[in-house]
mmCIF file of C-alpha atoms and ligand atoms in Angstrom:
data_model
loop_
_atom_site.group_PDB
_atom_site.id
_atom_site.type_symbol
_atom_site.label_atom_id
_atom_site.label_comp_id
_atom_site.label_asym_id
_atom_site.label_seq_id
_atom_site.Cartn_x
_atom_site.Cartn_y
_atom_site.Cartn_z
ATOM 1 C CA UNK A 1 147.597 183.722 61.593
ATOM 2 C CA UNK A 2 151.154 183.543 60.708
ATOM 3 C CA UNK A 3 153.020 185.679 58.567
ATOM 4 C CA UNK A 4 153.667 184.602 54.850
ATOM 5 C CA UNK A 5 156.625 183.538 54.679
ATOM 6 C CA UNK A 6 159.086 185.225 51.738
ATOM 7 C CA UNK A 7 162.510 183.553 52.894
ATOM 8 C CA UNK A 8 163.562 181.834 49.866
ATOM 9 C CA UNK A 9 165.542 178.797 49.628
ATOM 10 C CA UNK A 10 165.873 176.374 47.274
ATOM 11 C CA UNK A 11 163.898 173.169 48.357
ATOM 12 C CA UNK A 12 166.613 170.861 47.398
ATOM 13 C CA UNK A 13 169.030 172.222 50.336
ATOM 14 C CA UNK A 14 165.748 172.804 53.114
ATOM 15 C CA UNK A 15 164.421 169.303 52.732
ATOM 16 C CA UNK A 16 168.299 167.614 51.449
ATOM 17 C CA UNK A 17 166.250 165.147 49.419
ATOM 18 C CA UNK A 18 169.267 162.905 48.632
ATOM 19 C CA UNK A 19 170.339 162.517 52.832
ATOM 20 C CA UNK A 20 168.745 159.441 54.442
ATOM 21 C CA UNK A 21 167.475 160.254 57.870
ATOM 22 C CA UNK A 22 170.123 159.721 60.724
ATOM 23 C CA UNK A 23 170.058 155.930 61.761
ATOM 24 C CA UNK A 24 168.544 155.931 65.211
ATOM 25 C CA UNK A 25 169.543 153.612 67.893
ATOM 26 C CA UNK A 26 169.974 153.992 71.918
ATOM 27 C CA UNK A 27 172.869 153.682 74.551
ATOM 28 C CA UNK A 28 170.963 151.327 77.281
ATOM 29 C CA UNK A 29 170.661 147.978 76.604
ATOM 30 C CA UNK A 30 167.045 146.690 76.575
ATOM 31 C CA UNK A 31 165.602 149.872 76.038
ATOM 32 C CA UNK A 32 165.730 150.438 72.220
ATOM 33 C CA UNK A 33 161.901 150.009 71.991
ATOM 34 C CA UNK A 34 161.091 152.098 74.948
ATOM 35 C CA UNK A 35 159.165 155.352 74.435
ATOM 36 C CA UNK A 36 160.896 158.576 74.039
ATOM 37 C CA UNK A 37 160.273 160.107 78.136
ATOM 38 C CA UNK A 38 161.538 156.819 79.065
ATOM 39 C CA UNK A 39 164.879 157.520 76.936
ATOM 40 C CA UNK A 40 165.262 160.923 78.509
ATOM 41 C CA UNK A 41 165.310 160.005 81.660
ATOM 42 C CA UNK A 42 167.026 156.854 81.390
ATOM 43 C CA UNK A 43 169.795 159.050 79.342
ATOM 44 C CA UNK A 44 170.078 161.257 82.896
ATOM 45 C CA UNK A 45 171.290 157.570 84.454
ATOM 46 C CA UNK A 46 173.108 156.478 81.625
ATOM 47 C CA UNK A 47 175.619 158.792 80.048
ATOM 48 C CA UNK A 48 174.982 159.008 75.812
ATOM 49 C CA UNK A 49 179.041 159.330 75.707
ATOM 50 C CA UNK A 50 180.339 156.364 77.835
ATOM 51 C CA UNK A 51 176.857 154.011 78.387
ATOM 52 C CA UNK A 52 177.657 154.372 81.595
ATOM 53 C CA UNK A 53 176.957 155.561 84.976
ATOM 54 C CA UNK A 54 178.674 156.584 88.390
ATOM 55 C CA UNK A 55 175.673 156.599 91.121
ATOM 56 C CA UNK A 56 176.222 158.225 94.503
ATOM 57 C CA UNK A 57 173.843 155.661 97.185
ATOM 58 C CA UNK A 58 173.642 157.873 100.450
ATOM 59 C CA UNK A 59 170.095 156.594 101.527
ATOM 60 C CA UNK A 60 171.626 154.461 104.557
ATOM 61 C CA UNK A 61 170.229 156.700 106.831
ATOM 62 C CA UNK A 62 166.806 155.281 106.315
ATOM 63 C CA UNK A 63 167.465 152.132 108.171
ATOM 64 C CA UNK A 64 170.781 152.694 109.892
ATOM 65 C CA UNK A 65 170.307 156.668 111.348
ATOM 66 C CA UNK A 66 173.307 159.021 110.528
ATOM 67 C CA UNK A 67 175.627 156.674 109.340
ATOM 68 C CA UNK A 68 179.454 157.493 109.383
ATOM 69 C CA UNK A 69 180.297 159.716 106.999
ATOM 70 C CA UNK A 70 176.593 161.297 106.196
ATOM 71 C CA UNK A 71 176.411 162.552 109.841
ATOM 72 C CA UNK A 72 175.996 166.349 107.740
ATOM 73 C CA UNK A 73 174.544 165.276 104.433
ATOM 74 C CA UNK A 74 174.222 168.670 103.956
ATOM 75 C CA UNK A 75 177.455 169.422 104.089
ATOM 76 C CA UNK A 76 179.560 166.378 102.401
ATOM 77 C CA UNK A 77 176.944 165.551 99.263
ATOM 78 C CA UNK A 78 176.798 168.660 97.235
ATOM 79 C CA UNK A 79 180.400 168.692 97.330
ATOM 80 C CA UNK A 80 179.857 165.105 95.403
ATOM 81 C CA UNK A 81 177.109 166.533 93.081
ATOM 82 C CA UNK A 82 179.887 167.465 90.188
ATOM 83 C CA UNK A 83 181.357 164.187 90.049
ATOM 84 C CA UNK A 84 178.271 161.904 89.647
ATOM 85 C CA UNK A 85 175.739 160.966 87.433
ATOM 86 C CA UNK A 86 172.999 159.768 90.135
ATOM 87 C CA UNK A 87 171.905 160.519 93.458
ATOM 88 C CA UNK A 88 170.342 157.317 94.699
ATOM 89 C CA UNK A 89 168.224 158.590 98.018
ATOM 90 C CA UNK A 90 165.489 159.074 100.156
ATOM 91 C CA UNK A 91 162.893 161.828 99.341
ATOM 92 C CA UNK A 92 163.920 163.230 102.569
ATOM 93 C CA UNK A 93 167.533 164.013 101.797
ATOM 94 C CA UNK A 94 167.297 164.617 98.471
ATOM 95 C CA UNK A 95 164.462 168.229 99.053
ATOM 96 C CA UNK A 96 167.039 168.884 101.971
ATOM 97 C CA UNK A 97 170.310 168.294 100.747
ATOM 98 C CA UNK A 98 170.512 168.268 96.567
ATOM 99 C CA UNK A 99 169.945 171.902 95.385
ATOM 100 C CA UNK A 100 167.220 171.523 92.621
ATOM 101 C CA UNK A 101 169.881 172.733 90.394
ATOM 102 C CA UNK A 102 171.672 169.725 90.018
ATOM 103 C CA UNK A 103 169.485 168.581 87.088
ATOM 104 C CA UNK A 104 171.405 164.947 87.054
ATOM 105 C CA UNK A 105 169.871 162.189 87.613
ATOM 106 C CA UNK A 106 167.498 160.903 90.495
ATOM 107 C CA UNK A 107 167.191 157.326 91.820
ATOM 108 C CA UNK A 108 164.840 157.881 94.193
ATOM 109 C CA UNK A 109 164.349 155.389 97.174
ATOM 110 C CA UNK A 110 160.930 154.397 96.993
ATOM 111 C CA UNK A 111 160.835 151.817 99.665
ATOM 112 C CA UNK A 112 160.934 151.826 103.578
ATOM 113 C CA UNK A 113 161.169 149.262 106.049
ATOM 114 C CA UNK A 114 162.448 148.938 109.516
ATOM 115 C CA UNK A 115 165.522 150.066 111.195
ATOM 116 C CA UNK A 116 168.575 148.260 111.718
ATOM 117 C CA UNK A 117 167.476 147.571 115.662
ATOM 118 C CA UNK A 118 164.254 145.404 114.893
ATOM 119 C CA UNK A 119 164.552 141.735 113.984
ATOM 120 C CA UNK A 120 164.533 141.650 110.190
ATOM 121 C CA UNK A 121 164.914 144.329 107.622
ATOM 122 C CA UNK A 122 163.338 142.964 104.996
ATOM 123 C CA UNK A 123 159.876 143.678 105.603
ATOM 124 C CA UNK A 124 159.866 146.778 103.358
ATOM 125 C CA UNK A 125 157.082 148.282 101.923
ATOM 126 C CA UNK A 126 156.040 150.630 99.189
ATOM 127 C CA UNK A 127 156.516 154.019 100.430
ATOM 128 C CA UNK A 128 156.697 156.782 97.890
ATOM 129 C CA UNK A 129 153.496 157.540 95.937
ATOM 130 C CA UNK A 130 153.678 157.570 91.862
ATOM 131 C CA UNK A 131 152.760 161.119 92.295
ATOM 132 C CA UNK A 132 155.692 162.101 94.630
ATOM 133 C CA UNK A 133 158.313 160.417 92.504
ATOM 134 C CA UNK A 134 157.308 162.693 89.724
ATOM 135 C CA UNK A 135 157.423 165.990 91.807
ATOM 136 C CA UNK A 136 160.741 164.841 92.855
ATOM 137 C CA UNK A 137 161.293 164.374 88.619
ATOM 138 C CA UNK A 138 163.062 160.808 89.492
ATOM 139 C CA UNK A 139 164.591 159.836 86.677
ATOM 140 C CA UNK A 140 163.928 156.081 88.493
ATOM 141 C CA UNK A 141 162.264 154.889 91.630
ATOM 142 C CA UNK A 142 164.645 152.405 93.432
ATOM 143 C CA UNK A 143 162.835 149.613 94.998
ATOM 144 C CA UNK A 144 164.577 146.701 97.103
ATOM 145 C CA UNK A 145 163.484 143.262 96.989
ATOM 146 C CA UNK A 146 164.674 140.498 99.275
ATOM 147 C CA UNK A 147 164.657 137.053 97.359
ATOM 148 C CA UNK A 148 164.740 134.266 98.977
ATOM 149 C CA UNK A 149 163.666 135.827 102.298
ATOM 150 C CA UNK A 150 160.244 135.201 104.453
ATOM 151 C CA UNK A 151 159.693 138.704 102.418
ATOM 152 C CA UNK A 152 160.392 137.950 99.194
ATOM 153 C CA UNK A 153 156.207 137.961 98.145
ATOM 154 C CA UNK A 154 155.671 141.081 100.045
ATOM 155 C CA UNK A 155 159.483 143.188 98.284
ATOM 156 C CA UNK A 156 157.908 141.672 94.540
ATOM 157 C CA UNK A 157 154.627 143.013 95.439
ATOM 158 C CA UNK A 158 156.280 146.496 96.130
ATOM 159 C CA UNK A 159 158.255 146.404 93.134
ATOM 160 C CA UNK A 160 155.785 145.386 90.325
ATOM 161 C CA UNK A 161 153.213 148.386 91.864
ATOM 162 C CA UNK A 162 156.352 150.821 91.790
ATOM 163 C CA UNK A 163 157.068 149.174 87.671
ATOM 164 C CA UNK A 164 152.756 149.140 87.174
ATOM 165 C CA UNK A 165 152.460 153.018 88.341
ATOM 166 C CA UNK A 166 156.237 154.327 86.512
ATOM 167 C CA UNK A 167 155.014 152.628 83.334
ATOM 168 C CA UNK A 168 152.006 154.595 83.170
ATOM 169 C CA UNK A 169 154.530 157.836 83.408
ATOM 170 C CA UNK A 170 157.544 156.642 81.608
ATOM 171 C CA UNK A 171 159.522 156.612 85.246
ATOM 172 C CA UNK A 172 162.114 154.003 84.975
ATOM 173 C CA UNK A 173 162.764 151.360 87.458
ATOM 174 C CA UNK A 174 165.899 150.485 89.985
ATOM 175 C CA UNK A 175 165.802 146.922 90.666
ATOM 176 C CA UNK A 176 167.835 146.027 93.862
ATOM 177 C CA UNK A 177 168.694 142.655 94.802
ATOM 178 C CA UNK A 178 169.593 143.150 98.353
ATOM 179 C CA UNK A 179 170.774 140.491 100.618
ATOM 180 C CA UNK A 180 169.873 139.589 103.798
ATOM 181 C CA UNK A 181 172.357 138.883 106.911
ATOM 182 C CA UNK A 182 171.332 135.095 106.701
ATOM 183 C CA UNK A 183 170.959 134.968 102.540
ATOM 184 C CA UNK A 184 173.713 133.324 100.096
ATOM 185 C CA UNK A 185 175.933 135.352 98.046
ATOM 186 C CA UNK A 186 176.611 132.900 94.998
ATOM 187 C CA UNK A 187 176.597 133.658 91.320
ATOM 188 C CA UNK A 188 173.539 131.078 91.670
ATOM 189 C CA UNK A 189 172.196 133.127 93.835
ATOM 190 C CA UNK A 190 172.856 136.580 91.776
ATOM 191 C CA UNK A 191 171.696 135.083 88.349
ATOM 192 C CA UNK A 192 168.221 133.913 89.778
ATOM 193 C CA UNK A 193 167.568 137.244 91.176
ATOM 194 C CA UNK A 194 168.883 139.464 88.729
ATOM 195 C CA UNK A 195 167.100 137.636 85.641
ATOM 196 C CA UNK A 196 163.818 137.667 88.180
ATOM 197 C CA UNK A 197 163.969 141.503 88.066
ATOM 198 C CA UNK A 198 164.833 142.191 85.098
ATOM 199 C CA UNK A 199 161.146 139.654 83.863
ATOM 200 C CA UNK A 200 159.303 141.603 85.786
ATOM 201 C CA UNK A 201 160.174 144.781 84.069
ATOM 202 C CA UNK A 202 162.694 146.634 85.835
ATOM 203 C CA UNK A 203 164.980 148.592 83.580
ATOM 204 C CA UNK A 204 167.992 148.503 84.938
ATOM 205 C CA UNK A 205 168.821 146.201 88.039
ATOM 206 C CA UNK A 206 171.598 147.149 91.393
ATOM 207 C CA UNK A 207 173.430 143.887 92.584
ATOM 208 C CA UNK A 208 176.803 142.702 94.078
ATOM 209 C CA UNK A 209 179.762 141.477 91.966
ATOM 210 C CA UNK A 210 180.407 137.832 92.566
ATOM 211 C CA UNK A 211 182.445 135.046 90.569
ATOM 212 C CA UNK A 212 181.018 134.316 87.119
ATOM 213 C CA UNK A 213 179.787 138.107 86.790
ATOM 214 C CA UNK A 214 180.059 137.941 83.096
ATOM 215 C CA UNK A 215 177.589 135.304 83.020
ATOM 216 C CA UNK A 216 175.124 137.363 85.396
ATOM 217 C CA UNK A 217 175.899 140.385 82.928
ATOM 218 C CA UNK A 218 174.956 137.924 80.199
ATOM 219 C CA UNK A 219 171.651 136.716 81.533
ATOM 220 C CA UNK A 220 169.941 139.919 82.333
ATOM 221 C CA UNK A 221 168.790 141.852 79.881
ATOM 222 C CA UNK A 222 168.946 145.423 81.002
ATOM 223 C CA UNK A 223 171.925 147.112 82.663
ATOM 224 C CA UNK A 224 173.285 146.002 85.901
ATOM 225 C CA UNK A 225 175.093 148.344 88.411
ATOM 226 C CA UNK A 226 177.062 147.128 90.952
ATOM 227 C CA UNK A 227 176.651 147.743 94.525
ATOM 228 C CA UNK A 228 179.789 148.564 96.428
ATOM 229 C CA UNK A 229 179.000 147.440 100.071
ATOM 230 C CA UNK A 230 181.038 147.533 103.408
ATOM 231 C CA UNK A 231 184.410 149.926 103.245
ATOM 232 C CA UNK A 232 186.984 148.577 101.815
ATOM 233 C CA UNK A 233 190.718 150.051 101.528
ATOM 234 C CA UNK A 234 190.630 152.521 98.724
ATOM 235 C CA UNK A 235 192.797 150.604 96.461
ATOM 236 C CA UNK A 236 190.864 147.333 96.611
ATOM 237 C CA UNK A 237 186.915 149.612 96.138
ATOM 238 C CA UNK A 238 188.935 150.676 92.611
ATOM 239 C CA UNK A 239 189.511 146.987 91.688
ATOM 240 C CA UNK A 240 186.359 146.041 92.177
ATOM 241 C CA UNK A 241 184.537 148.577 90.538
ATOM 242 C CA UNK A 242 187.490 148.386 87.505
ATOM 243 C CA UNK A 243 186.499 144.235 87.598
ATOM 244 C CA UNK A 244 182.789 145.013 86.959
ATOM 245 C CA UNK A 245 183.004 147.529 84.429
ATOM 246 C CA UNK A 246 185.362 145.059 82.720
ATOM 247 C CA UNK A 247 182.609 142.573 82.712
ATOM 248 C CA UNK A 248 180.006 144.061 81.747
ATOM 249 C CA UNK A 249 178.523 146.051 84.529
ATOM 250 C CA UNK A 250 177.125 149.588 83.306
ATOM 251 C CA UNK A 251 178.220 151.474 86.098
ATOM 252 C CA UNK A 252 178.354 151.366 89.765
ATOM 253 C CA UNK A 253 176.333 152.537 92.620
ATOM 254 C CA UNK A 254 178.529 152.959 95.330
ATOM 255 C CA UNK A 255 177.545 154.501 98.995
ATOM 256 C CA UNK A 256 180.560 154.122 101.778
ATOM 257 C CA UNK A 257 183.707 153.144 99.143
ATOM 258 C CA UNK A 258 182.605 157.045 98.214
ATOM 259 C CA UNK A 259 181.774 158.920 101.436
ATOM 260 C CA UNK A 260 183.866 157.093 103.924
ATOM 261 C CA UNK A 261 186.728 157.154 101.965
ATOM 262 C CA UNK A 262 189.795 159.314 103.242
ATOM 263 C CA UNK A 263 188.993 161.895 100.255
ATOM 264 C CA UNK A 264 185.286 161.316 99.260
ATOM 265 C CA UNK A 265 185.497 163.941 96.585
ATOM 266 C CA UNK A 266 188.769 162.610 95.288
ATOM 267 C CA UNK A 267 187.284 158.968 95.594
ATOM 268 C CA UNK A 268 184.310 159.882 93.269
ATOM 269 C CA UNK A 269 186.271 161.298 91.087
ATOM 270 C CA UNK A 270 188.694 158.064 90.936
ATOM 271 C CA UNK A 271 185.562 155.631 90.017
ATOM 272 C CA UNK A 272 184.647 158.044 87.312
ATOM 273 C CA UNK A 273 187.681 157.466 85.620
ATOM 274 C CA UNK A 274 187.486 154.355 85.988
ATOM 275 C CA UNK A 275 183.758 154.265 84.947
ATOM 276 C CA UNK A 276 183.997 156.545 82.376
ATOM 277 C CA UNK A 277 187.352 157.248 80.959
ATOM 278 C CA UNK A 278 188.904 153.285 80.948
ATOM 279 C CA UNK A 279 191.030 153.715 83.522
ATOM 280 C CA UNK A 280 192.453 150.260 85.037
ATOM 281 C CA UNK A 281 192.110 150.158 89.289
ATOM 282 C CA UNK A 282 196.156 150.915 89.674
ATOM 283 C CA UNK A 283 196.158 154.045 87.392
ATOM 284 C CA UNK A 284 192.843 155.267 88.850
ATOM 285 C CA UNK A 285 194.601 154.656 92.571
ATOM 286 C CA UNK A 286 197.544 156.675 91.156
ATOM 287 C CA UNK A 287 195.239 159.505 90.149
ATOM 288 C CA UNK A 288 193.236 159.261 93.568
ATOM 289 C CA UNK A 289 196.669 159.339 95.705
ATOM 290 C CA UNK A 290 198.073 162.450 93.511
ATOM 291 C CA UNK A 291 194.438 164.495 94.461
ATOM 292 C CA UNK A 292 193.688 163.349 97.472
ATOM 293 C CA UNK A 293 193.887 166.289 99.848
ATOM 294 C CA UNK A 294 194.318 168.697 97.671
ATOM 295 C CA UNK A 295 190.689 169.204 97.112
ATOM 296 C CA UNK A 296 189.337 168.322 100.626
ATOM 297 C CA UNK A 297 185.629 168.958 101.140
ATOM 298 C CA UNK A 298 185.393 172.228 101.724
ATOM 299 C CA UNK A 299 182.815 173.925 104.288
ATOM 300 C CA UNK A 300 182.075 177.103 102.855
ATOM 301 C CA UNK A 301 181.378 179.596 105.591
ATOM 302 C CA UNK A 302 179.433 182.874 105.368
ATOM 303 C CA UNK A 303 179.250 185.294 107.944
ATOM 304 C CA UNK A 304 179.268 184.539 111.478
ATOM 305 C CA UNK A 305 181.152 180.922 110.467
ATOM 306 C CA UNK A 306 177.933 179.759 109.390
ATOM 307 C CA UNK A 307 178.390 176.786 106.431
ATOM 308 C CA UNK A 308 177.607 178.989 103.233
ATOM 309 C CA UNK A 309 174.056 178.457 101.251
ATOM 310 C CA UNK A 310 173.813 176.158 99.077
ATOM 311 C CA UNK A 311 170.495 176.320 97.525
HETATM 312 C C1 5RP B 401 171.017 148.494 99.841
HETATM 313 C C2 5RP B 401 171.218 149.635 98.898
HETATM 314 C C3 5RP B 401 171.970 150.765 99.405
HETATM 315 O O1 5RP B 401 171.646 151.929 98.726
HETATM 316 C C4 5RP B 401 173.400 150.505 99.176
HETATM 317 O O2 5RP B 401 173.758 149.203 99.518
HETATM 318 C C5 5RP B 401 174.241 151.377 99.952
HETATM 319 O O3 5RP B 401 175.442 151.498 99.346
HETATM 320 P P1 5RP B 401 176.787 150.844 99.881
HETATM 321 O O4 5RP B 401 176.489 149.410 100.253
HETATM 322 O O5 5RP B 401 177.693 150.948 98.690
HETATM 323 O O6 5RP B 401 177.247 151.664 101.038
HETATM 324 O O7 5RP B 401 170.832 149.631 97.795
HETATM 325 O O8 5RP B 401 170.467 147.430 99.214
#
């Protein structure tokens, strides 16, 4: 039984009877009714501060083998880990390469499908079990669909099981509108598929910018992130992402414009300012050009030349 307690204070200060209660409201859009682990973790995707979020994609490897720039995952990501918000990966990488410390959040691939040298990539399939994205704590599984492809039934099949089992555990859910080699890349083409996600419950949706993006922004009613595609120069990867944020876009979720770049770390750090801070694309290039080797991933070797521990 608890102690009595003798502390006195007046009961008009301890329950401030006059104060209403704080008004409550949330950062992501669509989620205002969601339940309060839902919040949490999308809160670890979505920064309370800005709304917004810088994601780190490095889960090429699952189709394409060790793609340039994340020959050593192990070596160039947790020199990323302090700039980012999200580490969108495979299960794989992530136990091997993101110490458990990092405590941001997790987008975790949940999907796998064939490599880049069979015919068609799109037959992807439900991979991860409910019960392995919550021992990895992913703040969201990541599922790709293929719209408009001879696998669009079989990528919406995967992604409402992935949005069934996460409901019943409050794990949110990436939406990514991936495009095929052969598939159109119109706004058309970007508002059907985004607004098709975002009905069947995702809660928060990856696609490409494309003309008319305020109008895809518009239509969708959770958060869209941009994708960031091939390499581009470092200058123009700014633009783009400084072009979505501008309209609309709650973040990005950029792979090679980060890791190929000539300074990944200094790169990351550009989009956050961007993302984060208002920054237009020629101020955030300034800021990239000034730090840009300076603070060149380092390899941190212990004894015997051997890259230093990380976790
Ligand atoms: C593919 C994905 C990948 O994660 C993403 O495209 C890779 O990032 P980037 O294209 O920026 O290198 O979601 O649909």
């Amino acid at each position: 039984m608890a102690e009595k307690d003798t502390t006195q204070v007046s009961a008009e200060k301890a329950y401030y009877e006059d104060v209403p209660p704080p008004a409550q409201s949330f950062h992501v859009k669509g989620a205002a009714h969601a339940e309060w682990g839902l919040k949490d973790r999308l809160s670890r995707i979505f920064s309370p501060t800005t709304g917004h979020t810088v994601m780190l994609a490095f889960d090429h490897g699952y189709i394409m083998g060790p793609t340039t720039g994340l020959e050593r995952m192990d070596i160039v990501i947790p020199n990323l880990a302090p700039h980012i918000d999200v580490f969108m990966a495979t299960r794989g990488a992530l136990r091997t390469c993101v110490p458990p410390t990092f405590n941001k959040g997790i987008a975790l691939r949940s999907t796998a499908g064939p490599s880049i040298l069979a015919d068609d990539v799109t037959d992807e399939v439900l991979a991860v079990d409910i019960e392995d994205a919550i021992r990895m704590n992913a703040s969201c599984m990541a599922i790709q669909t293929f719209i408009g492809s001879p696998f669009e039934r079989q990528t919406i099949d995967n992604l409402n099981k992935a949005i069934n089992a996460g409901n019943r555990y409050a794990i949110a859910t990436l939406g990514v509108v991936a495009v095929g080699k052969q598939m159109e890349r119109t706004t058309r083409f970007f508002l059907l598929a985004t607004r098709m996600l975002a009905e069947f419950g995702v809660h928060l949706v990856k696609t490409y910018y494309c003309d008319d993006f305020k109008k895809v922004v518009a239509a969708c009613p959770v958060p869209i992130v941009i994708a960031g595609g091939k390499k581009l120069p470092e200058n123009e990867a700014l633009t783009l992402a400084y072009h979505a944020i501008g309209d609309g876009a709650a973040g990005v979720d950029m792979g090679r414009n980060i890791f190929q770049a000539d300074d990944p770390v200094a790169m990351v750090q550009a989009i956050g300012k961007v993302v984060h801070e208002g920054y237009s694309d020629k101020r955030a290039y300034e800021f990239y050009k000034d730090i840009a080797g300076n603070d060149k991933p380092v390899v941190k070797r212990g004894r015997r030349g051997r890259p230093k521990k990380i976790f």
